[in-house]
Short mmCIF file of C-alpha atoms and ligand atoms in Angstrom, two decimals:
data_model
loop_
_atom_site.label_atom_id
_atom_site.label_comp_id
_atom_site.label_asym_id
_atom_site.label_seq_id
_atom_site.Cartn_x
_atom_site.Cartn_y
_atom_site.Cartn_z
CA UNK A 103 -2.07 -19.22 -3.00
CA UNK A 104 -0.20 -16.05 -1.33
CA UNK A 105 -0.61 -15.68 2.45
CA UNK A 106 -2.06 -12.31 1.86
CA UNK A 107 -5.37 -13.89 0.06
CA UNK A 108 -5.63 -16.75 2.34
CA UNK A 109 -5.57 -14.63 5.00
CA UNK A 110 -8.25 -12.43 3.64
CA UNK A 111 -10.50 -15.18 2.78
CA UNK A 112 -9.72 -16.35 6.19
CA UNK A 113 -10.75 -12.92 7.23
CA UNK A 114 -14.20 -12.44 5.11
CA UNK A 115 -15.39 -15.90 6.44
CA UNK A 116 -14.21 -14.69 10.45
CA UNK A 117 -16.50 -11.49 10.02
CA UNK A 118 -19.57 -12.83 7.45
CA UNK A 119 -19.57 -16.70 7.52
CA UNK A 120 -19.35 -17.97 4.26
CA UNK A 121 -16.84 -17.72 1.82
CA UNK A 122 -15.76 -14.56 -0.32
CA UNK A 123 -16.82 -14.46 -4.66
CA UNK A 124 -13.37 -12.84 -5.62
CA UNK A 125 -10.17 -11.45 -3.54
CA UNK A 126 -8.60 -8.26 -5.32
CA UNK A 127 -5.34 -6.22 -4.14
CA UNK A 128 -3.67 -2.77 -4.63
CA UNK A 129 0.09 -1.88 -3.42
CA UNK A 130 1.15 0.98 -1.39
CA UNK A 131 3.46 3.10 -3.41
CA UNK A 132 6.64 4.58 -2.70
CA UNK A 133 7.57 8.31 -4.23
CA UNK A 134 10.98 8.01 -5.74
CA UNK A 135 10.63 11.71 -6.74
CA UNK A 136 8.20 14.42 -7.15
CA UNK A 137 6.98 15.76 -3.98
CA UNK A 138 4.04 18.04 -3.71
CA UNK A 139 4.07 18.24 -7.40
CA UNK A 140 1.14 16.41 -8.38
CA UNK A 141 -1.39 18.85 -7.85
CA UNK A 142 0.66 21.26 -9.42
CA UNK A 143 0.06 19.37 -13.07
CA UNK A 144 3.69 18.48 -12.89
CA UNK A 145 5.10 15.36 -12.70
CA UNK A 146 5.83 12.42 -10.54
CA UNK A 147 7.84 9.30 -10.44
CA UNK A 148 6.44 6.92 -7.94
CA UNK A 149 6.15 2.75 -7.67
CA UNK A 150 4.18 0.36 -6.02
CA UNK A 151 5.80 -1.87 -3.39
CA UNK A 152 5.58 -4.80 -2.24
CA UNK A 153 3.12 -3.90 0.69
CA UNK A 154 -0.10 -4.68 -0.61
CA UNK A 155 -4.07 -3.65 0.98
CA UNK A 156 -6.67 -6.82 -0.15
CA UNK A 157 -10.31 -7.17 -0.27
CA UNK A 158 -12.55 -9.98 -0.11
CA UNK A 159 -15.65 -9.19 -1.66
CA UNK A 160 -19.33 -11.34 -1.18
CA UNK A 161 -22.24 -10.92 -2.70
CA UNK A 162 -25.64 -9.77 -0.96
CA UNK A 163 -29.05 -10.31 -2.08
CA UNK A 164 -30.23 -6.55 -0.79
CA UNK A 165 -28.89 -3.07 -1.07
CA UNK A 166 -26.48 -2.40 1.55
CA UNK A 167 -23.09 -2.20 1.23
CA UNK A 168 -20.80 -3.04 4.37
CA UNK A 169 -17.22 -3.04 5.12
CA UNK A 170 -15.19 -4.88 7.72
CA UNK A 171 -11.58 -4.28 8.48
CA UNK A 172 -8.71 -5.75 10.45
CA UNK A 173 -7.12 -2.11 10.90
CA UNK A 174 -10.45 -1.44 12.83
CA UNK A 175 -13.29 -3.52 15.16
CA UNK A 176 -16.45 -1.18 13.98
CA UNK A 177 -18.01 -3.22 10.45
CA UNK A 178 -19.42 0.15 9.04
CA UNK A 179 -23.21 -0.31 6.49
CA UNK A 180 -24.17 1.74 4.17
CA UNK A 181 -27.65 1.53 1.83
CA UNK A 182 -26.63 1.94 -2.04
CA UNK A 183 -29.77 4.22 -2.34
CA UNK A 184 -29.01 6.78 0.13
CA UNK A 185 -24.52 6.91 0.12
CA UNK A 186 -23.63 9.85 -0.17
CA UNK A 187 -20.47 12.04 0.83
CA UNK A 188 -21.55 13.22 4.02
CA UNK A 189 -23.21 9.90 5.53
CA UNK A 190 -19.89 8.11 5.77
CA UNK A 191 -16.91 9.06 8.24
CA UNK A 192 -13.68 7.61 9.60
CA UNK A 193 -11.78 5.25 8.09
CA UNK A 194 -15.29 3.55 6.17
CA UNK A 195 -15.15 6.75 4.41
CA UNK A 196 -12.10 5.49 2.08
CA UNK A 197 -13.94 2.03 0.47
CA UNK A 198 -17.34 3.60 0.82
CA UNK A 199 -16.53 6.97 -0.60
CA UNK A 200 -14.99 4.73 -3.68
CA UNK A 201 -18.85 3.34 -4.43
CA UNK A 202 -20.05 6.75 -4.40
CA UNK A 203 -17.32 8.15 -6.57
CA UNK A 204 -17.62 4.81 -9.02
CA UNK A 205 -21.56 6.43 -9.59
CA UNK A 206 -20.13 10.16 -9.60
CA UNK A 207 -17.91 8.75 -12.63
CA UNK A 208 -21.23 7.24 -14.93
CA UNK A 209 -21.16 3.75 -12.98
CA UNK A 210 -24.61 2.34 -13.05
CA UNK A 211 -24.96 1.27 -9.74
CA UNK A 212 -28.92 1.74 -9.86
CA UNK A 213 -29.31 -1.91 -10.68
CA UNK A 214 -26.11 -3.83 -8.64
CA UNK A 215 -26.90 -6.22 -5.76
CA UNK A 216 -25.11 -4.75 -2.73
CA UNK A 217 -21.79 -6.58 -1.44
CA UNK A 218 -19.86 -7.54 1.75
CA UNK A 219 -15.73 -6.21 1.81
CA UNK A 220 -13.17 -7.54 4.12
CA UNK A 221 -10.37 -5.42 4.05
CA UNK A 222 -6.68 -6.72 5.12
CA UNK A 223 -3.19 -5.21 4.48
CA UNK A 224 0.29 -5.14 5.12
CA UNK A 225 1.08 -1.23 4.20
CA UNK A 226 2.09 0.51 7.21
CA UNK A 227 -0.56 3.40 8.00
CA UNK A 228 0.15 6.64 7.52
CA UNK A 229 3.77 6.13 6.87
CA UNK A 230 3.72 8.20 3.54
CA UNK A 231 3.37 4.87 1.70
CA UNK A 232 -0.17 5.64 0.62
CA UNK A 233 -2.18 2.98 2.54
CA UNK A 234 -5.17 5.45 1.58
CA UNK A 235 -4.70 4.93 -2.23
CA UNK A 236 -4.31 0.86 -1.88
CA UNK A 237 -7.82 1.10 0.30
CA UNK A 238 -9.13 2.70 -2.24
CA UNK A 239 -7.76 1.00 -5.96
CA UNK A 240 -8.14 -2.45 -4.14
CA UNK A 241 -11.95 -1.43 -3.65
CA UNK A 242 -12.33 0.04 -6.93
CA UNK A 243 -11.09 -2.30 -8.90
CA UNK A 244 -12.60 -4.88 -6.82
CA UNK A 245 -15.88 -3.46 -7.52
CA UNK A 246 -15.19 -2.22 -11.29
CA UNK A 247 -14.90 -6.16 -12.23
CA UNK A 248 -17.31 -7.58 -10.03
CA UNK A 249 -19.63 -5.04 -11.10
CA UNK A 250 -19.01 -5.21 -14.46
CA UNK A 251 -18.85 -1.58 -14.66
CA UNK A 252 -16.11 -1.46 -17.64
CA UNK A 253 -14.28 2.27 -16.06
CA UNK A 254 -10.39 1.99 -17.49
CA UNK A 255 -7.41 2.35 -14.66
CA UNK A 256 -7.21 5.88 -15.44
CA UNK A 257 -10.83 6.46 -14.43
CA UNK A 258 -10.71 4.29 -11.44
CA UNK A 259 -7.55 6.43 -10.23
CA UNK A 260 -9.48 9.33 -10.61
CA UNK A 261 -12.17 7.61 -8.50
CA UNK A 262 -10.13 6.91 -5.97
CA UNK A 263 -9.00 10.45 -5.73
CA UNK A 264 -12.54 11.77 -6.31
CA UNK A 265 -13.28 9.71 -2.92
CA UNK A 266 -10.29 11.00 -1.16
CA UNK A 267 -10.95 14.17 -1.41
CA UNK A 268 -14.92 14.47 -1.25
CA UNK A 269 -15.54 12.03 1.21
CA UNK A 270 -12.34 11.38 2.98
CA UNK A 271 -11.52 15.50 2.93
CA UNK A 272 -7.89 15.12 1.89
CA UNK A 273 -6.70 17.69 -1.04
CA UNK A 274 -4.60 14.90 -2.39
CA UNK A 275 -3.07 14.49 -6.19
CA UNK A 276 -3.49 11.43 -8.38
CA UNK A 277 -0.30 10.46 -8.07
CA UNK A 278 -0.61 7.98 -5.80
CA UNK A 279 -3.76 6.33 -7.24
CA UNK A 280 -1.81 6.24 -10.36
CA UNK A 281 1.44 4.54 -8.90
CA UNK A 282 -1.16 1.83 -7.18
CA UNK A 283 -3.05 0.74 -10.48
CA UNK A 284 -0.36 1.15 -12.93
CA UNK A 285 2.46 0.11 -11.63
CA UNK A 286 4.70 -3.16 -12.61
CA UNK A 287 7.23 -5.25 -11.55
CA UNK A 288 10.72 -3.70 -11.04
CA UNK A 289 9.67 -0.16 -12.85
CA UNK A 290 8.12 3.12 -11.83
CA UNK A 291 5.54 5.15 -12.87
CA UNK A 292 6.55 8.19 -14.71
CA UNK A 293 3.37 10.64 -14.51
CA UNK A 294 2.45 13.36 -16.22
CA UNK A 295 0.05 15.31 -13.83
CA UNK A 296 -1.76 17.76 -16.27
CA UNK A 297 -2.33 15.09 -19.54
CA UNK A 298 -2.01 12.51 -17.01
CA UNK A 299 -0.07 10.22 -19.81
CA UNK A 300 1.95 7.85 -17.41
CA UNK A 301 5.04 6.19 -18.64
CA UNK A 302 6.31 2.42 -17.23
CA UNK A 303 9.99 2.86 -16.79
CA UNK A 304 12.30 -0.18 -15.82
CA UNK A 305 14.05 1.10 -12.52
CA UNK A 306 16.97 -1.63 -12.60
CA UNK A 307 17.60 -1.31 -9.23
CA UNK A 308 18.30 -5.17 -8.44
CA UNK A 309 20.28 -5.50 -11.27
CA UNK A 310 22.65 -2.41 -10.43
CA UNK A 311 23.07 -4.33 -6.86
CA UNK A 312 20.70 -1.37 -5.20
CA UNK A 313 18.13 -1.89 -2.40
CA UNK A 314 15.51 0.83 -1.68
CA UNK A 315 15.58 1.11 2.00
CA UNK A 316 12.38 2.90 3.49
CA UNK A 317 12.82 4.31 7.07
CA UNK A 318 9.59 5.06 8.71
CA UNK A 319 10.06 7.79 11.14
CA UNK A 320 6.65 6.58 12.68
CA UNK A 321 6.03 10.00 13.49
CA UNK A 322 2.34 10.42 12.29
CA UNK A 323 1.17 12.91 9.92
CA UNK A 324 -2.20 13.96 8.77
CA UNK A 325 -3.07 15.12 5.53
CA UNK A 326 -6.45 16.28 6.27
CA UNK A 327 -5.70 19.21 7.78
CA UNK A 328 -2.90 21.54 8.28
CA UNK A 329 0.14 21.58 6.70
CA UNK A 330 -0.32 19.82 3.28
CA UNK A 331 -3.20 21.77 2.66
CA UNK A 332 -1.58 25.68 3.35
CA UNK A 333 1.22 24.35 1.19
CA UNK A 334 -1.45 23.82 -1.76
CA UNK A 335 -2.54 27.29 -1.18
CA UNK A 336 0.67 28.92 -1.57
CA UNK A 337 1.35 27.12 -4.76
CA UNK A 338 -2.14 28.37 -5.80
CA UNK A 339 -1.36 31.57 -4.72
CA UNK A 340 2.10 31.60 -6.48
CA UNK A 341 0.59 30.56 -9.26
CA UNK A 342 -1.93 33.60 -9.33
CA UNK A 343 0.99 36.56 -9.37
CA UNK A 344 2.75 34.98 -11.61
CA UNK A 345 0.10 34.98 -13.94
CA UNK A 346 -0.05 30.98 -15.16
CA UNK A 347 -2.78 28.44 -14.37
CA UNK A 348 -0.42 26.01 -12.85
CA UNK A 349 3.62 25.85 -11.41
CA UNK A 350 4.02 23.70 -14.27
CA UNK A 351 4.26 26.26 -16.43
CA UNK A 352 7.33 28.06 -14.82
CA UNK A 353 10.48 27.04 -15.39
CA UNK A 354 13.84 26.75 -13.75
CA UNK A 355 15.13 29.97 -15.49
CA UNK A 356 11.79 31.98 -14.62
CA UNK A 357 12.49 31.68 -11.36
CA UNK A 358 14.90 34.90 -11.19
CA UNK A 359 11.66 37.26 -11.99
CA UNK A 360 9.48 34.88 -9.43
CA UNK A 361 11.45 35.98 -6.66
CA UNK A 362 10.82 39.81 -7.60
CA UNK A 363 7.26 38.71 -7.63
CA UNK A 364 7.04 36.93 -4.75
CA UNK A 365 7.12 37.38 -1.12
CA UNK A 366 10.47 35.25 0.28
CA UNK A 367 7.77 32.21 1.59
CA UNK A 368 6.07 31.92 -1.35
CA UNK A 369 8.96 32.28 -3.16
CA UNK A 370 10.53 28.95 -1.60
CA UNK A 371 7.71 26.73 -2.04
CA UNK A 372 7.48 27.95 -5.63
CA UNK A 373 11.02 27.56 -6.22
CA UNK A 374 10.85 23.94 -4.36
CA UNK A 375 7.67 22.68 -7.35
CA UNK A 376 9.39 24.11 -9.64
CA UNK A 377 13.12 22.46 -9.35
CA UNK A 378 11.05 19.28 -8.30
CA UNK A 379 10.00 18.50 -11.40
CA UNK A 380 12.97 19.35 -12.93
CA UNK A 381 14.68 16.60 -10.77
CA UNK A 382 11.80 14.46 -11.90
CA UNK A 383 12.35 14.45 -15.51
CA UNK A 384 16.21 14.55 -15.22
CA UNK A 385 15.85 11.26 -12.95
CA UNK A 386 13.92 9.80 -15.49
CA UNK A 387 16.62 10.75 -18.33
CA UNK A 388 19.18 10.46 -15.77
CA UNK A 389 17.74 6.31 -15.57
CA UNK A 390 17.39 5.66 -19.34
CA UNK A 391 21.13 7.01 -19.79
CA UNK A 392 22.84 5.32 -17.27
CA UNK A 393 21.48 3.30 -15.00
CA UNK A 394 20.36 3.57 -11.10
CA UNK A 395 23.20 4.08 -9.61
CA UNK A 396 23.38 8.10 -11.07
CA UNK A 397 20.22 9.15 -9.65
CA UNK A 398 21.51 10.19 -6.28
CA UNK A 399 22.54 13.20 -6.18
CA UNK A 400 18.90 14.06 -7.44
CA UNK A 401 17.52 12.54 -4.63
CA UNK A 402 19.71 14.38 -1.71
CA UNK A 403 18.67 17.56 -3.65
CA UNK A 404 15.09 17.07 -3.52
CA UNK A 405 15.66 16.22 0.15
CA UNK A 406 17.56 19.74 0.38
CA UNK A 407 14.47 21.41 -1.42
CA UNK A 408 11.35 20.02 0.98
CA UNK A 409 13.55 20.55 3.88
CA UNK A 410 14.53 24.04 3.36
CA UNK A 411 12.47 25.86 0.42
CA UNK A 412 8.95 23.78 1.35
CA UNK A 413 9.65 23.24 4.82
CA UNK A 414 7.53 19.89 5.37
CA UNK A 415 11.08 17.68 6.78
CA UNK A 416 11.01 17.35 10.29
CA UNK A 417 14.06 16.20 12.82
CA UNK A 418 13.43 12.76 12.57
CA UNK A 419 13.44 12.61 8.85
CA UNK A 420 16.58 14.59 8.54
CA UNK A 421 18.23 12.59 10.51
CA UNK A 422 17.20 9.35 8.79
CA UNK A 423 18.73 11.30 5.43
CA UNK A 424 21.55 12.56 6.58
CA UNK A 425 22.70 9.11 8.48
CA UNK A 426 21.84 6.86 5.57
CA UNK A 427 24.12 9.41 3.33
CA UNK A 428 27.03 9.02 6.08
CA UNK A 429 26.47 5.75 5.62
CA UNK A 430 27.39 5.29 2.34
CA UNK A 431 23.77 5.49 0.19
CA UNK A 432 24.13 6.66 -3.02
CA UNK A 433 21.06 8.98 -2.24
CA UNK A 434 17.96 9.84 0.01
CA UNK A 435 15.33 11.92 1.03
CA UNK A 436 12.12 12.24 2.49
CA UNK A 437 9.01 10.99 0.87
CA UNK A 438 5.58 11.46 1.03
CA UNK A 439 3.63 14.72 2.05
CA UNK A 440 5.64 15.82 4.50
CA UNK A 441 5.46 16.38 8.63
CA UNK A 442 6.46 12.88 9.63
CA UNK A 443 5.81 9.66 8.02
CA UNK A 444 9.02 8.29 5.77
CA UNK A 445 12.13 8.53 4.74
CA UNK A 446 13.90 6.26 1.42
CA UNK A 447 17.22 5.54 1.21
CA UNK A 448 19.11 3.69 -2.21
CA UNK A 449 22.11 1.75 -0.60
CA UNK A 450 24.18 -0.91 -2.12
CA UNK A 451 22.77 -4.51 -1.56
CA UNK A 452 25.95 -5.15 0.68
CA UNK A 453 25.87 -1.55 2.83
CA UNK A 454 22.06 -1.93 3.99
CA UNK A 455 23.11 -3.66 7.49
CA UNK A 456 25.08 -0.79 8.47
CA UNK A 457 23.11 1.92 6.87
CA UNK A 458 20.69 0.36 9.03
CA UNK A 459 22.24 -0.29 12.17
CA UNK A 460 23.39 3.65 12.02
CA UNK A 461 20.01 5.14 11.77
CA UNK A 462 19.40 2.76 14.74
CA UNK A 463 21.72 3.95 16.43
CA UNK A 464 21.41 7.38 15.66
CA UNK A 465 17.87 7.65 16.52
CA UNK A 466 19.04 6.01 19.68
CA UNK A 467 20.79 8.35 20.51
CA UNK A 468 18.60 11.57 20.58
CA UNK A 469 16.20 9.44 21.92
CA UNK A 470 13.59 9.14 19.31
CA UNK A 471 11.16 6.30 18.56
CA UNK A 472 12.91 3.47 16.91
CA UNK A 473 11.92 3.86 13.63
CA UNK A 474 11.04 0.86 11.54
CA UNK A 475 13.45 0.32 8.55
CA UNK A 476 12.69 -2.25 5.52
CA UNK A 477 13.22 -2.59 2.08
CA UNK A 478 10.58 -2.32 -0.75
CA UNK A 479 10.65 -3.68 -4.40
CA UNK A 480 8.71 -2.44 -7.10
CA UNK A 481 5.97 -4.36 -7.36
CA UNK A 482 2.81 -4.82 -9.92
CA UNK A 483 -0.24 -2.79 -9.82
CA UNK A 484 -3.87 -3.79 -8.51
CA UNK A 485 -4.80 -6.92 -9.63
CA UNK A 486 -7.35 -9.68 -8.99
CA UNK A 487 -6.04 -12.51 -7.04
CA UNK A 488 -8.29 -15.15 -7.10
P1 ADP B 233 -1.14 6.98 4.26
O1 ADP B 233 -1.90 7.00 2.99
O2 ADP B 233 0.16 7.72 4.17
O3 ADP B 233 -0.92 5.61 4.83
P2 ADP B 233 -3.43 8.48 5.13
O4 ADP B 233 -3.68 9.30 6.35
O5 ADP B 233 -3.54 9.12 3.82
O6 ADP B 233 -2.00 7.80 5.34
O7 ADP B 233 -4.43 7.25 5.11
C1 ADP B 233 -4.52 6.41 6.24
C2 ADP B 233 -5.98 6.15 6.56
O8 ADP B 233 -6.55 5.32 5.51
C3 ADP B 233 -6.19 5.37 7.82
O9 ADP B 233 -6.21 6.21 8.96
C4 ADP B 233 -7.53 4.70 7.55
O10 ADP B 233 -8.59 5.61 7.80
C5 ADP B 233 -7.47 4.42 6.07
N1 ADP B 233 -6.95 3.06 5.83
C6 ADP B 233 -5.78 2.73 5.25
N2 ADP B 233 -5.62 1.39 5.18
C7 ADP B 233 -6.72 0.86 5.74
C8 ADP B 233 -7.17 -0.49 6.00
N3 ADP B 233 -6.44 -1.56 5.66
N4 ADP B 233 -8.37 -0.65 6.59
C9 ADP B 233 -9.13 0.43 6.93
N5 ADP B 233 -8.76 1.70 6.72
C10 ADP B 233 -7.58 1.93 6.15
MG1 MG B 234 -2.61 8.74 2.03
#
């Protein structure tokens, strides 16, 4: 048995005293490329990692549906007759806004016994490596199969997104539902945004001698409000003048008659979704043609592209780039929404100390929080543990 289930049947026993039916995980996810693309029905090229978010799930003999978790002391109830997207808050309103989208998706839940979650994980919080979306596709699945409820990955991503951004009040894509639920060992998800047809593409990265090194900044971000969501309304708005239902639709060589269009702002973040998923499908080509170790140079672009045409980079995560490129990796950027949270890194196996002991330093030196720095491998999707 993994430590990560025996310490979440550990846990369920701890907070309900008896023993858990099932134990079910979902990974964070790391975005190799496509940033602030998703819910601009382009495309995206996360994985899941190797940080995982598990729930231990016991039966009840009423109605109610509570949730326990060791990110937080409160155990939060909720009655399966009344849930609904405005009687849940904080951080209960990830699992339990799951039930309520599992019912908003043709679930049956009219007749289900009510059940007792235990949440654990080991994805850092709001680090951009989507600790939201493994909350949610660990409890969804969890549910799905102990339920019996028969709802396909695809639906349960869209579930978990439903949740996010009724209940939760995040504007957030699928992507990262997606990379959670689909993903496999040593590959990334390849994910078309508007069919939502997702590809499983072998990365190679151990192979090629290549370690994905993910520097957390641990300078917190919110999705919720600000930022991420004006961003979403320029690329609406963008989308408007230029007369197409999506950025999708424009191309790299459109972009000459966007900016007579546009004002210079919108411009930018246009011309950033639009060059992103360029970058997204010539990774993926990029990959199948030869190998890992050419996809850096896309990577420093995109960097280039959120820090000066989107503007979501800040000082920490520019510096985290920029030292782990003087430092000899074959590419970086920033990853993740944007205003704090992560930057990755692809190094050679045998340059990760000092890439590492530089952004130490580095951050050191201006005197910013150290940030934490580890490596990720892609790792498989939600799945039932035991
Ligand atoms: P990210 O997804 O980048 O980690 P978000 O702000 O989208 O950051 O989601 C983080 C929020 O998700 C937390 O503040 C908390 O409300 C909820 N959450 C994530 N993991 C857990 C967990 N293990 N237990 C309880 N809540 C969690
Ligand atoms: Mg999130």
């Amino acid at each position: 048995m993994t430590d990560h289930v025996a310490s979440a049947e550990h846990g369920f026993a701890e907070q309900y005293g008896r023993r858990p039916a099932g134990v079910w995980s979902a990974p964070g996810r790391v975005n190799l490329i496509g940033e602030h693309t998703d819910y601009n029905d382009g495309f995206v090229f996360p994985f899941a990692i190797d940080r995982r978010t598990t729930v231990a799930l016991g039966d009840r003999d009423d109605r109610l549906v509570r949730v326990a978790s060791t990110f937080s002391p409160e155990t939060v109830e909720a009655h399966l007759d009344t849930l609904t997207p405005d009687t849940v808050s904080g951080w209960a309103a990830y699992p339990l806004g799951v039930v309520w989208a599992l019912a908003e998706f043709g679930a049956d839940l009219e007749h289900v016994r009510g059940v007792d979650l235990h949440i654990d994980s080991d994805v850092p919080v709001g680090a951009g490596l989507s600790s939201s979306a493994a909350i949610e596709c660990a409890v969804a699945l969890a549910l799905d199969e102990h339920w019996g409820l028969g709802l396909d990955r695809p639906t349960l991503a869209k579930v978990g997104r439903l949740a996010e951004n009724r209940v939760v009040g995040a504007p957030t894509g699928i992507m990262d539902q997606s990379a959670s639920l689909l993903g496999e060992t040593d590959s990334g998800v390849f994910l078309d945004c508007r069919s939502l047809d997702a590809d499983v593409i072998p990365l190679g990265f151990a192979e090629a001698g290549l370690s994905l090194l993910v520097i957390d900044t641990c300078v917190s971000h919110t999705h919720a409000t600000g930022g991420y969501a004006a961003r979403r309304a320029s690329c609406e708005a963008g989308a408007r003048v230029l007369g197409v239902e999506s950025l999708r639709e424009v191309r790299v060589d459109d972009l000459d008659r966007a900016r007579e269009l546009l004002d210079d702002e919108t411009f930018r973040r246009v011309r950033h979704v639009v060059t992103e998923d360029q970058r997204v499908l010539d990774t993926v080509r990029t990959l199948r043609e030869q190998g890992p170790g050419a996809i850096g140079a896309l990577l420093d672009a995109s960097h280039v592209s959120m820090r000066d045409d989107f503007e979501i980079s800040v000082p920490e995560l520019d510096l985290a780039v920029e030292t782990a490129q003087a430092g000899g990796a074959i590419g970086a950027r920033m990853t993740g929404g944007g205003f704090g949270g992560a930057a990755i890194a692809l190094v050679g196996d045998e340059r990760v100390p000092e890439v590492r002991r530089r952004i130490e330093a580095a951050f050191a030196e201006r005197g910013y929080r150290e940030p934490a720095i580890f490596t990720v491998h892609a790792a498989q999707g939600a799945r039932r543990d035991a």
